[in-house]
């Protein structure tokens, strides 16, 4: 990790660029023509392309009505196999908590720059206030700022690194993290059962409830004068196990690759957006697949979203579950620890599906 101790160039805060009144974005943020959300890339304004990925009433998983319960489990299975993304409502996390935690992060990003700079991060851990992924000098950058922090395992949790302003921020992060980790455990057990594995198989492969790696990335996507030339977050699949995303309810921005086109997800009120990450693709031997997604930006409105990543314990080998490997379906991926795996994205930045596909056994 010695190569990741510092950023290769001075870090520019995108929010500061946005608020400076510029009418043209710096060249560092202009994407290659083939990657832009523009008309020559089959781009349609998000208001015309908004679609609902599968929406699932999560409380029905625990219904006394067996038919309803089995139908809901089947819906989750189909969403994991066909989409890699779905939304859940009635998930057990209070709407008021969702509202408050979104508001407190918006308040943080609207603090004076000198306050936010106290939490400036480095690529050694990424923990703190950041504005780029990857350490390649001269790389094209994304139009976003973020705050990244560790929540699990408890040994990595350090509240002194969490924002002290607004005053309620640390308390809300702790409460929100506890609720979302609990939800993540329920989802992992459902995924295991739907794959025909023992209920705790995926949890145990991740190190058990106390040792999973869980972290939060609060994203801020400032207004952009040329949204057709850049992205808030470049195309990628999530390197971890699963992502539980709390989107901005007022401004759509998440786009999911569906066949050869991009569709803009329309968030459902008080819902989480769930997506499969690369580690579950490996463990399921590609029965479940991580899907490329990206974030577009807006010329009139900024956006705040919270991505909670549910990951394996970093030093455990992740490989296809033996129960899912047969003579007809041999293991598709070589074993690798999550520490080794995430070094790729921390070096290169978001790169579509290149990383997980590079693991395929020849």
Coordinates of C-alpha atoms in Angstrom, one line a residue, residues 56-60 62 88-93 270-271:
X56 CA -40.1 -5.3 -3.5
X57 CA -42.1 -5.0 -0.3
X58 CA -39.5 -6.4 2.1
X59 CA -41.9 -7.0 5.0
X60 CA -43.6 -9.7 3.0
X62 CA -41.5 -12.4 7.0
X88 CA -37.0 -2.4 -1.1
X89 CA -39.8 -0.6 0.8
X90 CA -41.0 -1.4 4.3
X91 CA -37.5 -2.5 5.2
X92 CA -37.7 -1.7 8.9
X93 CA -35.6 1.5 9.0
X270 CA -38.3 5.8 1.7
X271 CA -36.8 3.0 -0.3

